[in-house]
Amino acid sequence: MVAIVQEPHPPKPNGPRSRHEAAVLAERQRRARLKGERRRTEAARIWAEFGVAVERVDALRDIVATVVSASGEPDEAVVLRRLLDGAPSEGGPRELRRLLRAMPPLAAIPHIADLYAIGLPMVAGVGAQAALLAAAGSATPDGLASVDSDSPAWRLWRDVLLVRHGSVPMDPAGFTRAAPLAAVDDYLDNGGESVARHWSQREAAERVYLLARVDPHELTEADLLDLEWDDEIWRRRMIDAAPQPPPEDAPELTRLLYAVGAGDADALAQAAHMLPDEKAEMIGRVLDSPAHLDTWPEELVRDPGMWPALGQVWKPDAQAVPTDDHTSDFVSWCGLRDGYHMLLDLDDGAEEVFGLFERAPDPKVREEAVNMQVYLRFRFSAPTDSGVLSWGESRLRNLGRGNPTLAANLRWIAERKAASVNDREPVPNPYLELGVHHGAPAAEWQSAWRALRRKLRGNTGDLSDINLARDRLRDMETAGGLGQHRFFQVPLDQGFLLPQPRIPRCLVPEGTILTRRTPPLRDVDVERLRAVAADDLLTRMQ
């Protein structure tokens, strides 16, 4: 059993003994405070050259000790070592700057940030920037945007980080001029805008790439080939394509659209599956309503390159008649084309069709309708009927001047009127008699003649007509070609009524910017920029 010994007389709270002990404690505290003040005063005097507040000297000493320790050379930092030992010495800031600059930049940056936090004047111009570099992993867009610098390298690092956060660079021109290409792509993907003058100092290949990403219509054919941007190369070729079949290596869409221009309605349906939604929807409206022309998209109906295919799709409920809306040109073209095919079949009902368009507001339509109407009247009139020649001449002259083929037909009429009845050449154009277009190659009209001869076997009158036509064309070929002979020509403009196939411009997809080709910016790339920025800050430290 342990005995508990109590103090016989514990001190009273306000007794003499308690007061004595409190006085002793206060004196000790006073002496410690004075000692600390003397120490701080002495330290402040020793470290005064650094210019920090007295209460920050201890923190300064700790940072300097860390930097000196990191130098690793015992002969280095003589001044700073003396200061750390408590011995006054001049040149401390200069030596500290030298040590920091001798360190790897990214190793020095945290020390500069710490020195900035305690108010060291030497790092005032770079401290805020160093603090952000040191805390790059936790830097926020607001924090990054709140600091600027005269260091281009630091601004570039900051702006690249901002773009990675989905923000916009503070210096778009400098960013576009010097940032990694992948970072510029990030900026563009974020909805950023850039102009050519900002990337004028980049490598040629990068300038072309960025132009394709921003404003591709400025690219040349050579630029597109350098980029190997096949889609845009062929898109432009479709717009400027000559009326001839595309090469075999052309993309499927190009070949389909050319077939559309040649009048292939099936190709139109196939192309719809390869075109952008807007154009596919327009084609769908046509194919879904072949009899309702008034519902067809105006953009398609107004493009003459579409007419051959649309003419195959259109199934009117009755004979086409002139209209006064956006379909008028197409309807007139279809009417003239149908009448022309009737003319080639020697169907005298074609004259009635042409009569529907003889007062059309479009002079081209009016001229073709009247010219073919006159030809049919000549073709089915008696050779001795000079009155019909005067009628036809009057009709053609009323059309006005300017069309060279029309003028040639008027000369044909004048020469025929001047000749005696017995000296007049047959009226029919021999090409049209054989059902081929005026000026068709010999192989074509010869093949047509053979087909008609088989078809008309036993029909003496018609066989006589086609044989006469063959003989006239054969004589013409022997005499040197069409230039030596003059026939009444129909149509006036084959390019209008019988256009050579070409890709309809209304179906060519709109140009788009080049799809991004760079991979996402890598962390290692950002860290490299951070190291360059750190190095530049060190050189700018006062």
Coordinates of C-alpha atoms in Angstrom, one line a residue, residues 169 171-178 183-185 187-189 191-200 202 206-207 210-211 213-215:
P169 CA -5.8 32.4 -75.0
D171 CA -2.8 36.6 -76.6
P172 CA -4.5 34.9 -79.6
A173 CA -1.9 36.3 -82.1
G174 CA 1.1 35.1 -80.2
F175 CA -0.5 31.8 -79.4
T176 CA -1.4 31.0 -83.0
R177 CA 2.1 32.2 -84.1
A178 CA 4.1 29.9 -81.8
A183 CA -2.7 23.3 -79.3
V184 CA -3.8 25.5 -82.1
D185 CA -6.2 22.7 -83.2
Y187 CA -8.2 26.3 -79.8
L188 CA -10.0 25.9 -83.1
D189 CA -12.0 23.0 -81.8
G191 CA -14.6 27.6 -81.3
G192 CA -11.6 30.0 -81.5
E193 CA -10.9 32.2 -84.5
S194 CA -7.6 32.8 -86.2
V195 CA -6.4 34.7 -89.2
A196 CA -3.6 34.1 -91.6
R197 CA -1.4 37.0 -90.5
H198 CA -1.1 35.3 -87.1
W199 CA 0.5 32.2 -88.5
S200 CA 2.6 33.9 -91.2
R202 CA 5.0 29.2 -89.1
E206 CA 1.6 24.3 -91.2
R207 CA 0.4 27.5 -92.8
L210 CA -4.2 26.0 -90.7
L211 CA -5.7 27.8 -93.7
R213 CA -8.8 24.4 -91.0
V214 CA -10.0 28.0 -91.0
D215 CA -10.6 29.3 -94.6

